XYZ file of C-alpha atoms in Angstrom:
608
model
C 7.797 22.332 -10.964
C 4.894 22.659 -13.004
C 2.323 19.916 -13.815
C 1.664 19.127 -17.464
C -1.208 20.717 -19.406
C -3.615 17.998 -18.338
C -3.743 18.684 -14.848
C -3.823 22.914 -15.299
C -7.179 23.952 -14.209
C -8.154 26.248 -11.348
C -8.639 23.335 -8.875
C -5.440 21.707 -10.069
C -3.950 24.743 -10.202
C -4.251 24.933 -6.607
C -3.530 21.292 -5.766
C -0.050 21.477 -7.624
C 0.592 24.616 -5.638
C 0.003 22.733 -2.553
C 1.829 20.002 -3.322
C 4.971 22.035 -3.719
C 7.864 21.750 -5.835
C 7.855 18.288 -6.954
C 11.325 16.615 -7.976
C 12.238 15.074 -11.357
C 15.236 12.465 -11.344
C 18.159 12.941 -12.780
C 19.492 10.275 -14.387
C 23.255 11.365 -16.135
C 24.532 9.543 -12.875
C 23.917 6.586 -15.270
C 24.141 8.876 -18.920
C 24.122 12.144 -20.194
C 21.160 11.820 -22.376
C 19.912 9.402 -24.863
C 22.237 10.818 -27.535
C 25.755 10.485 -25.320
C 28.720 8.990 -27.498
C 28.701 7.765 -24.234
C 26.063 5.317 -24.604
C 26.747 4.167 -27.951
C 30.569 3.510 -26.730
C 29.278 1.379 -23.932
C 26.983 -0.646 -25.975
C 30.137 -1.024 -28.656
C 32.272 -2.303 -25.788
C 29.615 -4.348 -24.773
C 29.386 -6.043 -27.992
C 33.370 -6.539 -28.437
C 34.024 -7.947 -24.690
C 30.883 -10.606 -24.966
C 32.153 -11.827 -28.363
C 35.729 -12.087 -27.107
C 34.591 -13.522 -23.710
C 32.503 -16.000 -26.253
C 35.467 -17.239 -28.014
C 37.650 -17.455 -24.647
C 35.233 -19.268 -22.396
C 32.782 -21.928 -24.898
C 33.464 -25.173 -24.129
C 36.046 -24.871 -21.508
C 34.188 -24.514 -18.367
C 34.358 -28.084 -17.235
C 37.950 -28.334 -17.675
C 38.570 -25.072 -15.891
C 36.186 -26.255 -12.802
C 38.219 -29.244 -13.186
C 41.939 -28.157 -13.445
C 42.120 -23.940 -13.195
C 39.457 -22.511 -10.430
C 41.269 -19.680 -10.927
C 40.961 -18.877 -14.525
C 36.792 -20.020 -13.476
C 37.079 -17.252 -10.975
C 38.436 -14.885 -13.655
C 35.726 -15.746 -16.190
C 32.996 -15.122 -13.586
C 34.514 -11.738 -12.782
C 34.513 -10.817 -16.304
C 30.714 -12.119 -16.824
C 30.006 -10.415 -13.964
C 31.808 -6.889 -15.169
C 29.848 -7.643 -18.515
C 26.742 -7.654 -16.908
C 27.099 -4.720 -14.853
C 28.095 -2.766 -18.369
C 24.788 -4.173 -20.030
C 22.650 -3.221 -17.068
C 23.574 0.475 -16.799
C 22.576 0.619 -20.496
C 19.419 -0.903 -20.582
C 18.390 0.372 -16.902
C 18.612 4.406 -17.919
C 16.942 3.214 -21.069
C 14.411 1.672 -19.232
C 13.959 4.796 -16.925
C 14.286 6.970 -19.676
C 11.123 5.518 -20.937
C 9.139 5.493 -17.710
C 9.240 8.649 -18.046
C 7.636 9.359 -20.688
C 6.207 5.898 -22.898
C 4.633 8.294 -25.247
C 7.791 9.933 -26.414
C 8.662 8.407 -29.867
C 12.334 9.240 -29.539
C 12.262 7.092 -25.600
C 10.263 4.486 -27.213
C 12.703 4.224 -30.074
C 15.660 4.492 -27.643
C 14.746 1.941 -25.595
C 13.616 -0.457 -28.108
C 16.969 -0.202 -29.873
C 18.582 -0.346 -26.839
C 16.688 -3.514 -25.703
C 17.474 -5.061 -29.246
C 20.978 -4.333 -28.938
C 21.621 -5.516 -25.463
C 19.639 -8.889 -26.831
C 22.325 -9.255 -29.419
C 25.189 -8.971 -27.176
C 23.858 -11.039 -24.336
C 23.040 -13.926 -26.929
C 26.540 -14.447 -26.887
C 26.738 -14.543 -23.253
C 24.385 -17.649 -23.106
C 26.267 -20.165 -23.037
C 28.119 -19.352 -19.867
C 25.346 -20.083 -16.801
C 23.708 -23.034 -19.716
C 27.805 -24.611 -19.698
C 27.911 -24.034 -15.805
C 24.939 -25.713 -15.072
C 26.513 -28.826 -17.278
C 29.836 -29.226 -14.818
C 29.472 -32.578 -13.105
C 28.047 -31.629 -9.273
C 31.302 -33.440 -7.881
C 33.476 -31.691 -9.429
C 31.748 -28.381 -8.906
C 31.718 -28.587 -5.148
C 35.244 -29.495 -5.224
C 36.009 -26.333 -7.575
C 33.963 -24.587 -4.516
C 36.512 -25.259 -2.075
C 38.591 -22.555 -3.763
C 38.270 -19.436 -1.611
C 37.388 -17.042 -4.844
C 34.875 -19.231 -6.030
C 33.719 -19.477 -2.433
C 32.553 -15.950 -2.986
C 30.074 -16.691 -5.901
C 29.076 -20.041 -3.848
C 25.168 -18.723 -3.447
C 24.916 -17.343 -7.070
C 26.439 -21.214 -8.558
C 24.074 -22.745 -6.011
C 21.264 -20.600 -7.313
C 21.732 -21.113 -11.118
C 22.174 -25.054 -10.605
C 18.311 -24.883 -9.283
C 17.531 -23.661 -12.913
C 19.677 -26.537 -14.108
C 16.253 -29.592 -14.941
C 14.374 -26.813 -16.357
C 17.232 -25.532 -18.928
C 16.973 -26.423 -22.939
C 19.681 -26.991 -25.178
C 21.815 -24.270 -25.941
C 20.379 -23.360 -29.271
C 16.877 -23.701 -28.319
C 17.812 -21.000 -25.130
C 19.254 -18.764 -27.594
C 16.289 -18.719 -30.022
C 13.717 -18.185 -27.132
C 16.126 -15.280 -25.722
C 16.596 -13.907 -29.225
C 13.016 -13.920 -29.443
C 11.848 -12.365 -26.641
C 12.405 -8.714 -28.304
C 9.776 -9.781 -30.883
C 8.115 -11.928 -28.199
C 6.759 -11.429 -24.696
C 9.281 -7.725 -24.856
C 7.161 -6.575 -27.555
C 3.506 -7.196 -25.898
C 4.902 -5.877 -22.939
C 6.094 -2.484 -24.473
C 2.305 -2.083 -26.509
C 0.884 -2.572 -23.520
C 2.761 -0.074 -21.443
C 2.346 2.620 -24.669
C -1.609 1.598 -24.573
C -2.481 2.045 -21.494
C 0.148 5.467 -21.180
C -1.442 6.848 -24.378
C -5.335 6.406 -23.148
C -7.501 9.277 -22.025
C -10.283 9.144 -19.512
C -13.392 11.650 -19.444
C -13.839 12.812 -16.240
C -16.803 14.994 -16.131
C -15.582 16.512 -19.556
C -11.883 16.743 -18.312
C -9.537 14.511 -20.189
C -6.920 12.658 -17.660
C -4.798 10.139 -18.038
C -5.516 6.957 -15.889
C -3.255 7.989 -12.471
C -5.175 11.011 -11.763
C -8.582 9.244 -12.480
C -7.843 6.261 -10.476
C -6.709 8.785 -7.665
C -10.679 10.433 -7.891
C -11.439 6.844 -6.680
C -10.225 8.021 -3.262
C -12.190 11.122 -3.438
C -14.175 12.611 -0.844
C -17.079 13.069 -3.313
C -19.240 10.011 -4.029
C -20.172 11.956 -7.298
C -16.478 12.052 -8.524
C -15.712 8.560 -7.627
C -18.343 7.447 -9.476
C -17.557 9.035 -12.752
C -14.021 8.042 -12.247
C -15.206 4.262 -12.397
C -17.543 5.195 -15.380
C -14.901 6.822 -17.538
C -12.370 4.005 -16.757
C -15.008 1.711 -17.503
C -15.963 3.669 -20.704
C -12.022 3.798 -22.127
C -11.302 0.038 -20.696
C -14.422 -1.410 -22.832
C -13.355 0.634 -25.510
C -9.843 -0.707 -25.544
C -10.719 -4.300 -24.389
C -10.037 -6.241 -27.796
C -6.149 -5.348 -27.462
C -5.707 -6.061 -23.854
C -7.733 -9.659 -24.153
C -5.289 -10.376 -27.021
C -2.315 -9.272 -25.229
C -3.103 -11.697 -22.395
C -4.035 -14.184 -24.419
C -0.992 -13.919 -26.137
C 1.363 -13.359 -23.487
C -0.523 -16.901 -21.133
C 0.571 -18.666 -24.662
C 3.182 -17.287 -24.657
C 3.880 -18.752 -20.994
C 2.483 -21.936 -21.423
C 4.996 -22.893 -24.758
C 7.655 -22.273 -22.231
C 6.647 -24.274 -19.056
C 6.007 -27.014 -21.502
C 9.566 -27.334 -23.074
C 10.642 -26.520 -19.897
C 9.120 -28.979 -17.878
C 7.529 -26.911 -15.298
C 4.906 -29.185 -13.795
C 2.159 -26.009 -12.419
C 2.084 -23.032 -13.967
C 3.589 -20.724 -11.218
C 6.710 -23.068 -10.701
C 8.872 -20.580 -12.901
C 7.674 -18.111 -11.010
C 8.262 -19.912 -7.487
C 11.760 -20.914 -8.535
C 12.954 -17.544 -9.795
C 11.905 -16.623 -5.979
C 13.796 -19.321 -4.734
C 10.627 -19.782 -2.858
C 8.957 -24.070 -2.467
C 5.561 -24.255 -4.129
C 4.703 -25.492 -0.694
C 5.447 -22.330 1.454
C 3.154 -20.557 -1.236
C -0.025 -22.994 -1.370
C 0.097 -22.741 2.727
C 0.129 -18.547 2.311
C -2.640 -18.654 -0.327
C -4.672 -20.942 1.459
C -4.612 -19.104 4.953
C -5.036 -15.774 3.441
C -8.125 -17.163 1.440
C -9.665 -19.040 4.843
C -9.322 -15.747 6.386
C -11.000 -13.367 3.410
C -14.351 -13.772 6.060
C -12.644 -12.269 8.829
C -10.844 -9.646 7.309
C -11.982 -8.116 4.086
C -15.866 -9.305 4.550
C -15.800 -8.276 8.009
C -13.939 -4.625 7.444
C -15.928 -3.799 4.136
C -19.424 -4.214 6.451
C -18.182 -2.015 8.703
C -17.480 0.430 6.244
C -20.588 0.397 4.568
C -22.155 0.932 7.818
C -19.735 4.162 8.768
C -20.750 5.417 4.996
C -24.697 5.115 6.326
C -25.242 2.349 2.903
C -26.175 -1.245 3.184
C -23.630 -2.223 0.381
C -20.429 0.015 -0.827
C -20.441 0.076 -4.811
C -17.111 -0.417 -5.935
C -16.019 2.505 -6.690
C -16.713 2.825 -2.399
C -13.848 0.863 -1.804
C -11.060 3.240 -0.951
C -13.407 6.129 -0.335
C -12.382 8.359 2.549
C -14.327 7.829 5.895
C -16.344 10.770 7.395
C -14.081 13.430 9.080
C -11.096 11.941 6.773
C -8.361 15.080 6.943
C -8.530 15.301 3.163
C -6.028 18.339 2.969
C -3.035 17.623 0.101
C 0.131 16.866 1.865
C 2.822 18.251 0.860
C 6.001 17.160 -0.954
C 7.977 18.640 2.119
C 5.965 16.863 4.567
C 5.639 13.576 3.048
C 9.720 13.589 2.691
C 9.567 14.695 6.817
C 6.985 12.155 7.687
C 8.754 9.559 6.066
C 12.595 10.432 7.273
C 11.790 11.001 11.128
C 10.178 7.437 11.021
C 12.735 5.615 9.574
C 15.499 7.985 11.497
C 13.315 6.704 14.688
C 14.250 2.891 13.816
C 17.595 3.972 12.537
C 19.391 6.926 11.783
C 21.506 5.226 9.090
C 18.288 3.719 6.932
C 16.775 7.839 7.179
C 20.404 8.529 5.983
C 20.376 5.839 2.969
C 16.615 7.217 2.174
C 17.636 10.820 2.256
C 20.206 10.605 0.090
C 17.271 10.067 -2.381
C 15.173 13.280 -2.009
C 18.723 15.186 -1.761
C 20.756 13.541 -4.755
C 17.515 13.690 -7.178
C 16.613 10.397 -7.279
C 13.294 10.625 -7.053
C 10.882 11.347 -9.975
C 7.182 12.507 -8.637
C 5.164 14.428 -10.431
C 1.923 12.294 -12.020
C 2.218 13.665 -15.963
C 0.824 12.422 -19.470
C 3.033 9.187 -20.739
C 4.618 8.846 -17.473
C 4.821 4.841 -16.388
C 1.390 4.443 -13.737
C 1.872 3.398 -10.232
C 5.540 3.492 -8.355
C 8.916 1.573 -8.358
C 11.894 1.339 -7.172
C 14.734 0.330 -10.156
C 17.528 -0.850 -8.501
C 19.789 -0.215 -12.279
C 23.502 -1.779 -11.030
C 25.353 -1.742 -7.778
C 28.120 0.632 -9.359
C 25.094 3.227 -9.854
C 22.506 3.209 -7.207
C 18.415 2.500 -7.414
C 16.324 5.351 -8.701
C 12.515 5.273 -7.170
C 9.481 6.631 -9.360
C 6.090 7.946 -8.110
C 3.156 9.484 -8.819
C 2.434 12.117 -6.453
C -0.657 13.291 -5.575
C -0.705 14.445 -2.166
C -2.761 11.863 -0.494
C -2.397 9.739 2.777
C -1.668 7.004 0.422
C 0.989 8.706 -1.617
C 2.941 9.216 1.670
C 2.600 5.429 2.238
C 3.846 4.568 -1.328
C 6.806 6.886 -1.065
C 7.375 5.028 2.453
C 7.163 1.994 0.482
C 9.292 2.276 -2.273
C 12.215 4.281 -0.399
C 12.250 1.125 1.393
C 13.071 -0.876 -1.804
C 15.640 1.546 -2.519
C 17.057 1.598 1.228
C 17.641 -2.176 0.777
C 18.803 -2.142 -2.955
C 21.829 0.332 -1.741
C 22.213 -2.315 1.411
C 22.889 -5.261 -0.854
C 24.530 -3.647 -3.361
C 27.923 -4.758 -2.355
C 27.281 -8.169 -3.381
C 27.707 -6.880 -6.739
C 25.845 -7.510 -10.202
C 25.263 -11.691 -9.843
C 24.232 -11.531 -5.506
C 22.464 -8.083 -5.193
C 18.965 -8.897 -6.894
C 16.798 -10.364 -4.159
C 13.952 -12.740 -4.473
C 10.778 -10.945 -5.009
C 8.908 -12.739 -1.958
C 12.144 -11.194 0.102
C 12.252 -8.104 -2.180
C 9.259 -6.879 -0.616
C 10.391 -6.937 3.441
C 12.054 -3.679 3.399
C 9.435 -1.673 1.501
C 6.544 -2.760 3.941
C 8.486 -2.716 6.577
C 9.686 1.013 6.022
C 5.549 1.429 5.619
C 4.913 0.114 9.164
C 7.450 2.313 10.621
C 5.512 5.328 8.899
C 1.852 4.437 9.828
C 2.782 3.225 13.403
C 5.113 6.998 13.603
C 1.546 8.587 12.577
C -0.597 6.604 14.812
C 1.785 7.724 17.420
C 1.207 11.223 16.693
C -2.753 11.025 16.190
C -4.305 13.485 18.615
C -7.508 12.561 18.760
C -9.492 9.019 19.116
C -11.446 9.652 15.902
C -7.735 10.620 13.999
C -6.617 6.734 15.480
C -10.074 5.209 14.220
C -9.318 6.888 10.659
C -5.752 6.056 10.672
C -6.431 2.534 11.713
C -9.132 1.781 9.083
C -6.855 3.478 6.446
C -3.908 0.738 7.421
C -6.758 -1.870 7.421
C -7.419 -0.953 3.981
C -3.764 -0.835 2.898
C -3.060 -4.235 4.070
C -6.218 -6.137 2.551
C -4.959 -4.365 -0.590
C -1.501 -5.819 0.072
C -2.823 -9.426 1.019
C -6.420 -10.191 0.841
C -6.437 -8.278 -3.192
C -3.154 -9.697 -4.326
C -3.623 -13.159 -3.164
C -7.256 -12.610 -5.207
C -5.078 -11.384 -8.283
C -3.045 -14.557 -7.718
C -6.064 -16.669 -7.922
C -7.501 -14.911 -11.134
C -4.143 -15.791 -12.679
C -4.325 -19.579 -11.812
C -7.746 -19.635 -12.774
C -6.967 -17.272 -16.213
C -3.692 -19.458 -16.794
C -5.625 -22.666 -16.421
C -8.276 -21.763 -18.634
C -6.232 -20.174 -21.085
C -4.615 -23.794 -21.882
C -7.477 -24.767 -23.105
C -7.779 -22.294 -25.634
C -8.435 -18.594 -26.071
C -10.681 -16.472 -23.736
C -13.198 -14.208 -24.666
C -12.853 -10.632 -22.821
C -16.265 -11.653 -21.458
C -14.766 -14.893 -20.347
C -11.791 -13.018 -18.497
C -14.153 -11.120 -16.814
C -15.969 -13.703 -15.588
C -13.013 -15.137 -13.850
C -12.283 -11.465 -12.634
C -15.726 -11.160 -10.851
C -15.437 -14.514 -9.524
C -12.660 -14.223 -7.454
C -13.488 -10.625 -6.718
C -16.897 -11.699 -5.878
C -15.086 -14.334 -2.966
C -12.468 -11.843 -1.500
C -13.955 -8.282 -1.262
C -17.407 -9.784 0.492
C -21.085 -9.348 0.102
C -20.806 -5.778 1.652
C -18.993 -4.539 -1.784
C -21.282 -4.338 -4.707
C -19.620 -4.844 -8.280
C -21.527 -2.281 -10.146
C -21.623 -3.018 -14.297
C -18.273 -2.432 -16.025
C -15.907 -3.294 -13.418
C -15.835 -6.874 -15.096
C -13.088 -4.561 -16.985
C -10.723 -3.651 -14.384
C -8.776 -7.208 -14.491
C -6.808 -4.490 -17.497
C -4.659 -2.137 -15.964
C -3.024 -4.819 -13.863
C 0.413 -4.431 -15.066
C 2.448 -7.247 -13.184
C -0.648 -9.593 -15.075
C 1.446 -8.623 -18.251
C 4.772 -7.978 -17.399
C 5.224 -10.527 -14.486
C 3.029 -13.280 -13.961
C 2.206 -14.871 -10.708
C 4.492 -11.777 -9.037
C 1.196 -10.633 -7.233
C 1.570 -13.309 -4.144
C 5.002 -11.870 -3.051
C 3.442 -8.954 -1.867
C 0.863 -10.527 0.681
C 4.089 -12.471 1.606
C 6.247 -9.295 2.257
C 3.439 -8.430 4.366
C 2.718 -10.836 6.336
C 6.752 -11.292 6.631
C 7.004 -8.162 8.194
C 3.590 -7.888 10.466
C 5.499 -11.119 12.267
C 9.222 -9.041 11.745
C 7.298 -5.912 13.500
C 5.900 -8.116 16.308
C 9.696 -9.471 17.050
C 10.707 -6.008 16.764
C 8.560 -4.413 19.422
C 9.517 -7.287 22.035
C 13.155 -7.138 21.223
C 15.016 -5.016 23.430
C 18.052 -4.439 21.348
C 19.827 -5.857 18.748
C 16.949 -6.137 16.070
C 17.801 -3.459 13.955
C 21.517 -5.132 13.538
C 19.727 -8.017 12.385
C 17.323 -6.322 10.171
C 20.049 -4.910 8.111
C 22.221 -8.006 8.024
C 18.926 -9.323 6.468
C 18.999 -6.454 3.861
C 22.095 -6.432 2.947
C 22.593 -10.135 2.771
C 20.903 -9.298 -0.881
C 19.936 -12.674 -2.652
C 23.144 -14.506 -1.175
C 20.508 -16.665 1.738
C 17.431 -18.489 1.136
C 14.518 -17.380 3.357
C 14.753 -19.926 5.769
C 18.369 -18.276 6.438
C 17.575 -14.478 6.501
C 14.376 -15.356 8.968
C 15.717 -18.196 11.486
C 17.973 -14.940 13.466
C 14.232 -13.998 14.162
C 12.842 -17.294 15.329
C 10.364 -17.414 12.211
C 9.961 -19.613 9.927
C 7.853 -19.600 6.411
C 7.363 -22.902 6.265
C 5.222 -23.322 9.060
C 1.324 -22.381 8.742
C 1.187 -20.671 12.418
C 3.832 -18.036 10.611
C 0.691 -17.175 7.961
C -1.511 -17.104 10.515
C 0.093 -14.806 12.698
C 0.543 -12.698 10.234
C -3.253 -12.461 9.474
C -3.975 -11.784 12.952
C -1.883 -8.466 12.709
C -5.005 -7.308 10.408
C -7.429 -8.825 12.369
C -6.543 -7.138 15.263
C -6.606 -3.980 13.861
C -10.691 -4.621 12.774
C -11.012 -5.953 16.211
C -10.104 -2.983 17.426
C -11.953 -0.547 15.135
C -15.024 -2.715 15.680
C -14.126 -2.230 19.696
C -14.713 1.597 19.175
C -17.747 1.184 16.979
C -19.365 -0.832 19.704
């Protein structure tokens, strides 16, 4: 397929041509189009079966837990039927407008969309709020009742939300809200940063293909990469200090009524994860910024021949780097015979993607930044979004989010209420699917200097996944804390964003002028705050999951996808004890760390 006007000069041109045919989703699996009767019908159901389930459910819960499980059973099945109906609406909107958050008619689709599925969901409130209010006795003697046995783990989950929930009015206003609210900052920022333009030595890109020139082999590009994102981020700062202002308000009104005693304890409950477990990750990981990130980041500057990398140095290529674009084909390959290696059935689950079109890749104007995997509902299936570019890293970030997707079809049997998965868990199967790639290329590297390169590159990736994100964690404490005090300046926020910066990347990274800005592309900062730490936990999950893996001598992949497709049914402590690990414990973090470590031992071991 083509690539859009932006990208069509002779040297793109050629790069699109080697990048081969790249696929598109297609999404009437979900909906014809954004103008099917079909998708007005649904929504009309929608809105008649909430208002009827309304009227047949208020204010009897407690005397159906007490007296008629059953007819509790049949309520939850119907909530749960609702929900799946709602989802497959707003989740093809939603993708709809990934595509393309420029497009007036997706950005008016899915903001009618999202304001109609508000309406019909307000009168679905009451039912988890009413739940929550069932005496505890007599909901674990309701529990004892085989078919409510089945949605034990979901009950068990909501009641956690239970000291934290308002009175029923107050929810409804706050979720009736949140389309004018946090929904609407979310959306301008998403159309903001689609919509800007960076000058790239007088060629106008949008920001994917200029942040991918920060990976370029030529020093010369990189650096006018960071200058024209610095240019069009300081140009556009005003609106993006606002909308975080806004949105840490925002934040702050709700922990308050809510009771939430730090500000990441939403976020920690809605990952079912203690704020215990966390503090232990983020303190190892910080403890051990000297011996990773400092430590790799000197070495670097010393292959580069510098004293100190600038920051737009920090992903550059090292000498002899095999810079060629890969393919579409062979990225799909590369990725498919590793996982088929672990398991032919997870290459099976992941090829169903690239052969069912469920994939979009191509990196076009308006198209959402950076990758996903949507899981939409388990009667559908997950749809996974890139931006593909042909580099080393693209190949890992396909690897990455098929893995998402491989585990989304795995626990989709739990149905609409037990599929979703924590986020700290949410991330296992994505790294772990990019572990089985890189060690499947190390495998193949024919040369020591192609292991050296390959190495360093997976060094890289994983202080990006732990060292950086636990650093974006601490900017949004610090940002958070701050913000309670009052409003920050954009020269304030950037402060705080070269501070912690400043104490993870190392003395060996210089942080030239103007990337004080670069705290605002972040998008999980604005769309989910305090998400950043479940990646370093995925991470360091898996480099202990990989380590069990290579001295098991069978039965590990059985496990593995009993873990996956247990879904969010099992706390962590559950889903890890089959593998002798445990979260809780501080030797877990740190044997996870020395998984990176001992990959810069060894590349230090060759510079020697």
């Amino acid at each position: 397929m083509l690539q859009e006007p932006f990208l069509r000069s002779a040297a793109a041109g050629s790069s699109a041509k080697a990048l081969g045919a790249l696929p598109e989703w297609d999404l009437t699996d979900l909906y014809p189009a954004m103008d099917s009767p079909q998708v007005a019908s649904d929504l009309n159901e929608g809105q008649e079966r909430a208002r009827t389930f309304e009227v047949s459910y208020k204010g009897r819960l407690a005397d159906l837990a007490a007296n008629n499980v059953t007819a509790l059973v049949t309520a939850i099945r119907a909530y749960e039927a609702l929900e799946d109906l709602l989802g497959r609406v707003i989740s093809f909107a939603g993708l709809v407008y990934a595509g393309n958050t420029t497009d007036p008619k997706a950005q008016k689709f899915y903001g009618d969309v999202q304001e109609q599925i508000t309406s019909i969901s307000s009168h679905l409130l009451f039912f988890t709020l009413e739940l929550n209010r069932v005496d505890d006795k007599v909901m674990d003697t309701a529990l004892a009742d085989p078919g409510l046995a089945h949605y034990r783990p979901w009950v068990e989950d909501l009641r956690k939300e239970k000291p934290f929930q308002l009175e029923d009015r107050v929810e409804q206003l706050f979720h009736e809200k949140s389309v004018t609210g946090r929904g609407a900052w979310n959306r301008l920022f998403d159309e903001t940063m689609a919509s800007l333009s960076f000058d790239v030595n007088g060629q106008e890109l949008p920001i994917e293909p200029t942040l991918n020139f920060l990976q370029d082999e030529d020093p010369e590009k990189r650096e006018a990469a960071a200058k024209a994102l610095t240019k069009t981020f300081s140009e556009n700062l005003r609106v993006f200090t606002l909308i975080t202002n806004t949105l840490a308000k925002d934040k702050e009104i709700s922990d308050r009524w809510r009771k939430f005693t730090d500000i990441a304890d939403s976020r920690h409950l809605a990952n079912r994860v203690e704020r215990e477990v966390v503090d232990a990750m983020v303190s190892a990981v910080r403890d051990a910024y000297p011996r990773l990130s400092h430590r790799y980041y000197a070495m670097k500057a010393k292959w580069l021949g510098v004293d100190q990398l600038n920051s737009w140095d920090r992903n550059a290529p090292l000498p002899k780097t095999d810079n060629r674009i890969i393919s579409w084909e062979e990225a799909r390959k590369t990725v498919l015979d590793a996982y088929g290696r672990f398991s032919p059935d997870m290459a099976e689950i992941a090829g169903r993607f690239f052969e069912r079109n469920w994939i979009d890749a191509p990196a076009r104007a308006g198209k959402a930044p950076g990758a996903f995997a949507h899981p939409t509902v388990p009667s559908a299936h997950p749809y996974v979004l890139v931006n593909y570019q042909g580099k080393t890293r693209d190949v890992m970030t396909l690897a990455h989010e098929l893995g998402h997707g491989v585990h989304q079809v795995l626990a989709g049997h739990n149905g609409p209420l037990m599929a979703p998965t924590p986020l700290t868990l949410a991330e296992t199967a994505s790294v772990f699917g990019e572990m089985l790639t890189f060690q499947s290329l190390l495998e193949q590297a024919a040369t020591p200097e192609t292991r050296k390169i390959l190495l360093a590159s997976k060094a890289e990736d994983m202080i990006n996944t732990v060292v950086r994100q636990i650093a974006f964690y601490t900017f949004e404490r610090k940002l958070h804390t701050e913000r309670r005090n009052g409003e920050l300046t954009s020269d304030r926020i950037g402060e705080l964003w070269l501070e912690v910066q400043n104490e993870s990347l190392g003395p060996a990274i210089k942080l030239n002028p103007g990337y004080e800005t670069f705290w605002t592309y972040i998008p999980h900062f604005i769309h989910s705050p305090f998400y950043v730490y479940a990646y370093a936990f995925g991470d360091c999950l898996v480099n202990s999951l990989y380590a069990v893996y290579q001295d098991a001598e069978t039965g590990f992949q059985e496990k593995y996808f009993d873990l996956l497709k247990a879904g969010g049914t099992k706390h962590h402590s559950e889903l890890l004890a089959p593998f002798g690990l445990d979260a809780s414990d501080p030797a877990f973090w740190k044997k996870g760390l020395s998984v990176i470590e001992g990959i810069i031992d060894e590349l230090e071991a060759k510079d020697d």
